[in-house]
């Protein structure tokens, strides 16, 4: 590191921290750091405050494991969403993607188990199925052999007579829901197939 850069410890630390964000390389991190520190300090302070607030307030919902700012998220608390449909997604970001479509009016359950099926809370899942009168489980997982195995495993662990469906094919294999255009995702959801 040259002497000029080594004398800018705070600026260099900001760059290296920004580089740790997904899809942010060194040049992008440098541009952002410069913009936040030199071109618009007010924006930089607002972003810092927003990050601090979010880091302190955002947590996982205790019912669905989605993102919430309280113990139970607004979707789980919304009685109009008790329509008998429970959509199982891989991670909390998938809820944002599906909600942006504006077509699904049921509730969610997030796996977010990092591939460890033993981490799935089947006691909670079975309790929700019973209490919320769930009639259909919709798997909104990107198509892959691993996800097919997860769907079969979950079906086997659920202690209730339900309809199981998955979003229709047409969603590319190995792609996360957040990378799929809204029209394709909307069609895949509305044309879901029974399992």
PDB file of C-alpha atoms in Angstrom:
ATOM      1  CA  UNK A   1       0.000   0.000   0.000  1.00  0.00           C
ATOM      2  CA  UNK A   2       1.435   3.383  -0.892  1.00  0.00           C
ATOM      3  CA  UNK A   3       1.938   6.130   1.685  1.00  0.00           C
ATOM      4  CA  UNK A   4      -1.029   8.176   0.424  1.00  0.00           C
ATOM      5  CA  UNK A   5      -3.474   5.289   0.883  1.00  0.00           C
ATOM      6  CA  UNK A   6      -2.025   4.265   4.233  1.00  0.00           C
ATOM      7  CA  UNK A   7      -2.658   7.775   5.558  1.00  0.00           C
ATOM      8  CA  UNK A   8      -6.384   7.453   4.705  1.00  0.00           C
ATOM      9  CA  UNK A   9      -7.224   4.768   7.270  1.00  0.00           C
ATOM     10  CA  UNK A  10     -10.919   5.603   7.722  1.00  0.00           C
ATOM     11  CA  UNK A  11     -11.489   5.964   3.972  1.00  0.00           C
ATOM     12  CA  UNK A  12      -9.648   2.699   3.243  1.00  0.00           C
ATOM     13  CA  UNK A  13     -11.648   0.908   5.934  1.00  0.00           C
ATOM     14  CA  UNK A  14     -14.887   2.154   4.365  1.00  0.00           C
ATOM     15  CA  UNK A  15     -13.781   0.872   0.953  1.00  0.00           C
ATOM     16  CA  UNK A  16     -12.803  -2.548   2.304  1.00  0.00           C
ATOM     17  CA  UNK A  17     -16.109  -2.769   4.225  1.00  0.00           C
ATOM     18  CA  UNK A  18     -18.179  -1.853   1.145  1.00  0.00           C
ATOM     19  CA  UNK A  19     -16.281  -4.477  -0.874  1.00  0.00           C
ATOM     20  CA  UNK A  20     -17.710  -7.152   1.416  1.00  0.00           C
ATOM     21  CA  UNK A  21     -21.229  -6.460   0.119  1.00  0.00           C
ATOM     22  CA  UNK A  22     -22.530  -8.855  -2.554  1.00  0.00           C
ATOM     23  CA  UNK A  23     -21.754  -7.738  -6.139  1.00  0.00           C
ATOM     24  CA  UNK A  24     -19.537  -4.829  -5.037  1.00  0.00           C
ATOM     25  CA  UNK A  25     -15.984  -4.840  -6.346  1.00  0.00           C
ATOM     26  CA  UNK A  26     -13.051  -2.622  -5.432  1.00  0.00           C
ATOM     27  CA  UNK A  27     -13.780   0.101  -8.029  1.00  0.00           C
ATOM     28  CA  UNK A  28     -17.458   0.294  -7.115  1.00  0.00           C
ATOM     29  CA  UNK A  29     -16.541   0.443  -3.428  1.00  0.00           C
ATOM     30  CA  UNK A  30     -14.113   3.296  -4.112  1.00  0.00           C
ATOM     31  CA  UNK A  31     -16.752   5.234  -6.082  1.00  0.00           C
ATOM     32  CA  UNK A  32     -19.336   4.778  -3.340  1.00  0.00           C
ATOM     33  CA  UNK A  33     -16.897   5.723  -0.585  1.00  0.00           C
ATOM     34  CA  UNK A  34     -15.896   8.885  -2.462  1.00  0.00           C
ATOM     35  CA  UNK A  35     -19.524   9.828  -3.112  1.00  0.00           C
ATOM     36  CA  UNK A  36     -20.506   9.296   0.543  1.00  0.00           C
ATOM     37  CA  UNK A  37     -17.478  11.053   2.053  1.00  0.00           C
ATOM     38  CA  UNK A  38     -16.805  13.856  -0.418  1.00  0.00           C
ATOM     39  CA  UNK A  39     -19.725  14.506  -2.777  1.00  0.00           C
ATOM     40  CA  UNK A  40     -22.660  14.059  -0.414  1.00  0.00           C
ATOM     41  CA  UNK A  41     -21.691  13.779   3.247  1.00  0.00           C
ATOM     42  CA  UNK A  42     -25.323  14.292   4.291  1.00  0.00           C
ATOM     43  CA  UNK A  43     -26.339  11.200   2.289  1.00  0.00           C
ATOM     44  CA  UNK A  44     -23.441   9.280   3.846  1.00  0.00           C
ATOM     45  CA  UNK A  45     -24.639  10.151   7.356  1.00  0.00           C
ATOM     46  CA  UNK A  46     -28.256   9.275   6.454  1.00  0.00           C
ATOM     47  CA  UNK A  47     -27.152   5.885   5.121  1.00  0.00           C
ATOM     48  CA  UNK A  48     -25.043   5.259   8.233  1.00  0.00           C
ATOM     49  CA  UNK A  49     -28.040   6.100  10.445  1.00  0.00           C
ATOM     50  CA  UNK A  50     -30.403   3.915   8.379  1.00  0.00           C
ATOM     51  CA  UNK A  51     -27.971   0.979   8.560  1.00  0.00           C
ATOM     52  CA  UNK A  52     -27.623   1.379  12.320  1.00  0.00           C
ATOM     53  CA  UNK A  53     -31.418   1.513  12.798  1.00  0.00           C
ATOM     54  CA  UNK A  54     -32.018  -1.486  10.554  1.00  0.00           C
ATOM     55  CA  UNK A  55     -29.239  -3.519  12.184  1.00  0.00           C
ATOM     56  CA  UNK A  56     -30.800  -2.876  15.601  1.00  0.00           C
ATOM     57  CA  UNK A  57     -34.477  -3.351  14.663  1.00  0.00           C
ATOM     58  CA  UNK A  58     -34.656  -5.954  11.879  1.00  0.00           C
ATOM     59  CA  UNK A  59     -35.070  -9.540  13.021  1.00  0.00           C
ATOM     60  CA  UNK A  60     -36.617 -12.810  11.904  1.00  0.00           C
ATOM     61  CA  UNK A  61     -40.346 -13.267  12.408  1.00  0.00           C
ATOM     62  CA  UNK A  62     -40.958 -15.946  15.058  1.00  0.00           C
ATOM     63  CA  UNK A  63     -43.704 -17.592  12.937  1.00  0.00           C
ATOM     64  CA  UNK A  64     -42.468 -17.543   9.343  1.00  0.00           C
ATOM     65  CA  UNK A  65     -38.765 -16.611   9.723  1.00  0.00           C
ATOM     66  CA  UNK A  66     -39.208 -13.747   7.264  1.00  0.00           C
ATOM     67  CA  UNK A  67     -37.887 -10.255   7.940  1.00  0.00           C
ATOM     68  CA  UNK A  68     -39.707  -8.210  10.573  1.00  0.00           C
ATOM     69  CA  UNK A  69     -39.229  -5.319  12.954  1.00  0.00           C
ATOM     70  CA  UNK A  70     -41.242  -7.053  15.656  1.00  0.00           C
ATOM     71  CA  UNK A  71     -41.591 -10.625  16.927  1.00  0.00           C
ATOM     72  CA  UNK A  72     -44.337 -11.400  14.384  1.00  0.00           C
ATOM     73  CA  UNK A  73     -44.332  -9.843  10.894  1.00  0.00           C
ATOM     74  CA  UNK A  74     -47.266  -7.966   9.341  1.00  0.00           C
ATOM     75  CA  UNK A  75     -48.012 -10.807   6.894  1.00  0.00           C
ATOM     76  CA  UNK A  76     -48.406 -13.336   9.729  1.00  0.00           C
ATOM     77  CA  UNK A  77     -50.588 -10.870  11.665  1.00  0.00           C
ATOM     78  CA  UNK A  78     -52.851 -10.097   8.672  1.00  0.00           C
ATOM     79  CA  UNK A  79     -56.039 -12.144   9.207  1.00  0.00           C
ATOM     80  CA  UNK A  80     -57.112 -11.572   5.579  1.00  0.00           C
ATOM     81  CA  UNK A  81     -54.188 -13.787   4.535  1.00  0.00           C
ATOM     82  CA  UNK A  82     -55.649 -16.849   6.277  1.00  0.00           C
ATOM     83  CA  UNK A  83     -56.725 -18.387   2.983  1.00  0.00           C
ATOM     84  CA  UNK A  84     -55.389 -21.905   3.564  1.00  0.00           C
ATOM     85  CA  UNK A  85     -52.252 -21.401   1.451  1.00  0.00           C
ATOM     86  CA  UNK A  86     -48.762 -21.579   2.926  1.00  0.00           C
ATOM     87  CA  UNK A  87     -45.874 -20.802   0.600  1.00  0.00           C
ATOM     88  CA  UNK A  88     -42.491 -22.312   1.484  1.00  0.00           C
ATOM     89  CA  UNK A  89     -39.537 -20.259   0.261  1.00  0.00           C
ATOM     90  CA  UNK A  90     -35.776 -20.710   0.543  1.00  0.00           C
ATOM     91  CA  UNK A  91     -34.903 -17.371   2.174  1.00  0.00           C
ATOM     92  CA  UNK A  92     -36.529 -14.146   3.407  1.00  0.00           C
ATOM     93  CA  UNK A  93     -35.602 -12.244   0.207  1.00  0.00           C
ATOM     94  CA  UNK A  94     -37.961 -14.536  -1.717  1.00  0.00           C
ATOM     95  CA  UNK A  95     -40.912 -13.094   0.223  1.00  0.00           C
ATOM     96  CA  UNK A  96     -40.086  -9.620  -1.147  1.00  0.00           C
ATOM     97  CA  UNK A  97     -39.935 -11.041  -4.667  1.00  0.00           C
ATOM     98  CA  UNK A  98     -43.303 -12.794  -4.373  1.00  0.00           C
ATOM     99  CA  UNK A  99     -44.956  -9.850  -2.612  1.00  0.00           C
ATOM    100  CA  UNK A 100     -43.827  -7.500  -5.426  1.00  0.00           C
ATOM    101  CA  UNK A 101     -46.039  -9.564  -7.764  1.00  0.00           C
ATOM    102  CA  UNK A 102     -49.055  -8.716  -5.632  1.00  0.00           C
ATOM    103  CA  UNK A 103     -50.834 -11.980  -6.519  1.00  0.00           C
ATOM    104  CA  UNK A 104     -50.162 -14.346  -3.619  1.00  0.00           C
ATOM    105  CA  UNK A 105     -52.467 -13.677  -0.635  1.00  0.00           C
ATOM    106  CA  UNK A 106     -51.475 -16.511   1.686  1.00  0.00           C
ATOM    107  CA  UNK A 107     -48.716 -16.742   4.250  1.00  0.00           C
ATOM    108  CA  UNK A 108     -45.083 -17.876   4.148  1.00  0.00           C
ATOM    109  CA  UNK A 109     -42.622 -20.209   5.803  1.00  0.00           C
ATOM    110  CA  UNK A 110     -38.905 -19.593   5.208  1.00  0.00           C
ATOM    111  CA  UNK A 111     -36.534 -22.560   5.199  1.00  0.00           C
ATOM    112  CA  UNK A 112     -33.261 -20.589   5.372  1.00  0.00           C
ATOM    113  CA  UNK A 113     -31.588 -23.734   6.704  1.00  0.00           C
ATOM    114  CA  UNK A 114     -28.402 -23.434   4.635  1.00  0.00           C
ATOM    115  CA  UNK A 115     -29.071 -26.892   3.212  1.00  0.00           C
ATOM    116  CA  UNK A 116     -29.337 -28.536   6.655  1.00  0.00           C
ATOM    117  CA  UNK A 117     -32.755 -30.192   6.693  1.00  0.00           C
ATOM    118  CA  UNK A 118     -32.419 -30.945  10.402  1.00  0.00           C
ATOM    119  CA  UNK A 119     -32.602 -27.175  11.061  1.00  0.00           C
ATOM    120  CA  UNK A 120     -36.182 -26.927   9.722  1.00  0.00           C
ATOM    121  CA  UNK A 121     -38.634 -26.381  12.606  1.00  0.00           C
ATOM    122  CA  UNK A 122     -41.216 -29.044  11.757  1.00  0.00           C
ATOM    123  CA  UNK A 123     -42.957 -28.669  15.124  1.00  0.00           C
ATOM    124  CA  UNK A 124     -43.698 -25.028  14.307  1.00  0.00           C
ATOM    125  CA  UNK A 125     -44.597 -25.854  10.697  1.00  0.00           C
ATOM    126  CA  UNK A 126     -47.062 -28.572  11.745  1.00  0.00           C
ATOM    127  CA  UNK A 127     -48.526 -26.303  14.431  1.00  0.00           C
ATOM    128  CA  UNK A 128     -49.083 -23.525  11.891  1.00  0.00           C
ATOM    129  CA  UNK A 129     -50.705 -25.956   9.446  1.00  0.00           C
ATOM    130  CA  UNK A 130     -53.171 -26.997  12.149  1.00  0.00           C
ATOM    131  CA  UNK A 131     -53.881 -23.592  13.731  1.00  0.00           C
ATOM    132  CA  UNK A 132     -54.092 -21.677  10.438  1.00  0.00           C
ATOM    133  CA  UNK A 133     -56.208 -24.352   8.686  1.00  0.00           C
ATOM    134  CA  UNK A 134     -53.648 -24.722   5.896  1.00  0.00           C
ATOM    135  CA  UNK A 135     -54.990 -26.771   2.983  1.00  0.00           C
ATOM    136  CA  UNK A 136     -52.194 -26.278   0.458  1.00  0.00           C
ATOM    137  CA  UNK A 137     -48.422 -26.075   0.728  1.00  0.00           C
ATOM    138  CA  UNK A 138     -46.865 -24.252  -2.228  1.00  0.00           C
ATOM    139  CA  UNK A 139     -43.144 -24.758  -2.727  1.00  0.00           C
ATOM    140  CA  UNK A 140     -41.643 -21.630  -4.312  1.00  0.00           C
ATOM    141  CA  UNK A 141     -38.136 -23.029  -4.649  1.00  0.00           C
ATOM    142  CA  UNK A 142     -35.941 -22.730  -7.709  1.00  0.00           C
ATOM    143  CA  UNK A 143     -35.841 -26.032  -9.616  1.00  0.00           C
ATOM    144  CA  UNK A 144     -32.899 -28.276  -8.723  1.00  0.00           C
ATOM    145  CA  UNK A 145     -32.374 -31.861  -7.615  1.00  0.00           C
ATOM    146  CA  UNK A 146     -31.523 -30.645  -4.112  1.00  0.00           C
ATOM    147  CA  UNK A 147     -34.774 -28.660  -3.875  1.00  0.00           C
ATOM    148  CA  UNK A 148     -36.776 -31.631  -5.193  1.00  0.00           C
ATOM    149  CA  UNK A 149     -35.292 -33.698  -2.354  1.00  0.00           C
ATOM    150  CA  UNK A 150     -36.163 -30.950   0.156  1.00  0.00           C
ATOM    151  CA  UNK A 151     -39.788 -30.905  -1.066  1.00  0.00           C
ATOM    152  CA  UNK A 152     -40.094 -34.702  -0.680  1.00  0.00           C
ATOM    153  CA  UNK A 153     -38.511 -34.568   2.768  1.00  0.00           C
ATOM    154  CA  UNK A 154     -40.895 -31.832   3.935  1.00  0.00           C
ATOM    155  CA  UNK A 155     -43.926 -33.664   2.532  1.00  0.00           C
ATOM    156  CA  UNK A 156     -42.870 -36.733   4.516  1.00  0.00           C
ATOM    157  CA  UNK A 157     -42.512 -34.752   7.773  1.00  0.00           C
ATOM    158  CA  UNK A 158     -45.894 -33.002   7.625  1.00  0.00           C
ATOM    159  CA  UNK A 159     -48.570 -34.713   9.703  1.00  0.00           C
ATOM    160  CA  UNK A 160     -51.666 -33.512   7.855  1.00  0.00           C
ATOM    161  CA  UNK A 161     -53.575 -34.394   4.684  1.00  0.00           C
ATOM    162  CA  UNK A 162     -52.710 -31.472   2.400  1.00  0.00           C
ATOM    163  CA  UNK A 163     -52.379 -30.581  -1.238  1.00  0.00           C
ATOM    164  CA  UNK A 164     -48.767 -30.008  -2.212  1.00  0.00           C
ATOM    165  CA  UNK A 165     -47.815 -27.930  -5.237  1.00  0.00           C
ATOM    166  CA  UNK A 166     -44.736 -26.250  -6.588  1.00  0.00           C
ATOM    167  CA  UNK A 167     -44.362 -23.230  -8.810  1.00  0.00           C
ATOM    168  CA  UNK A 168     -44.559 -24.150 -12.474  1.00  0.00           C
ATOM    169  CA  UNK A 169     -41.442 -24.912 -14.425  1.00  0.00           C
ATOM    170  CA  UNK A 170     -40.127 -22.111 -16.554  1.00  0.00           C
ATOM    171  CA  UNK A 171     -38.143 -20.797 -13.644  1.00  0.00           C
ATOM    172  CA  UNK A 172     -34.535 -21.493 -14.700  1.00  0.00           C
ATOM    173  CA  UNK A 173     -32.605 -24.154 -12.795  1.00  0.00           C
ATOM    174  CA  UNK A 174     -30.105 -22.877 -10.253  1.00  0.00           C
ATOM    175  CA  UNK A 175     -31.417 -19.289 -10.290  1.00  0.00           C
ATOM    176  CA  UNK A 176     -32.729 -17.538  -7.180  1.00  0.00           C
ATOM    177  CA  UNK A 177     -36.232 -16.065  -7.274  1.00  0.00           C
ATOM    178  CA  UNK A 178     -34.830 -12.537  -6.972  1.00  0.00           C
ATOM    179  CA  UNK A 179     -33.145 -12.934 -10.400  1.00  0.00           C
ATOM    180  CA  UNK A 180     -36.353 -13.878 -12.244  1.00  0.00           C
ATOM    181  CA  UNK A 181     -38.467 -11.294 -14.036  1.00  0.00           C
ATOM    182  CA  UNK A 182     -41.894 -10.572 -12.546  1.00  0.00           C
ATOM    183  CA  UNK A 183     -43.879 -11.921 -15.514  1.00  0.00           C
ATOM    184  CA  UNK A 184     -42.110 -15.306 -15.462  1.00  0.00           C
ATOM    185  CA  UNK A 185     -42.468 -15.576 -11.710  1.00  0.00           C
ATOM    186  CA  UNK A 186     -46.126 -14.557 -11.854  1.00  0.00           C
ATOM    187  CA  UNK A 187     -46.837 -17.228 -14.479  1.00  0.00           C
ATOM    188  CA  UNK A 188     -44.879 -19.857 -12.547  1.00  0.00           C
ATOM    189  CA  UNK A 189     -46.884 -19.080  -9.409  1.00  0.00           C
ATOM    190  CA  UNK A 190     -50.291 -19.068 -11.077  1.00  0.00           C
ATOM    191  CA  UNK A 191     -49.495 -22.259 -13.076  1.00  0.00           C
ATOM    192  CA  UNK A 192     -48.065 -24.144 -10.097  1.00  0.00           C
ATOM    193  CA  UNK A 193     -48.412 -27.904 -10.317  1.00  0.00           C
ATOM    194  CA  UNK A 194     -49.726 -30.355  -7.757  1.00  0.00           C
ATOM    195  CA  UNK A 195     -47.148 -32.744  -6.283  1.00  0.00           C
TER     196      UNK A 195
END
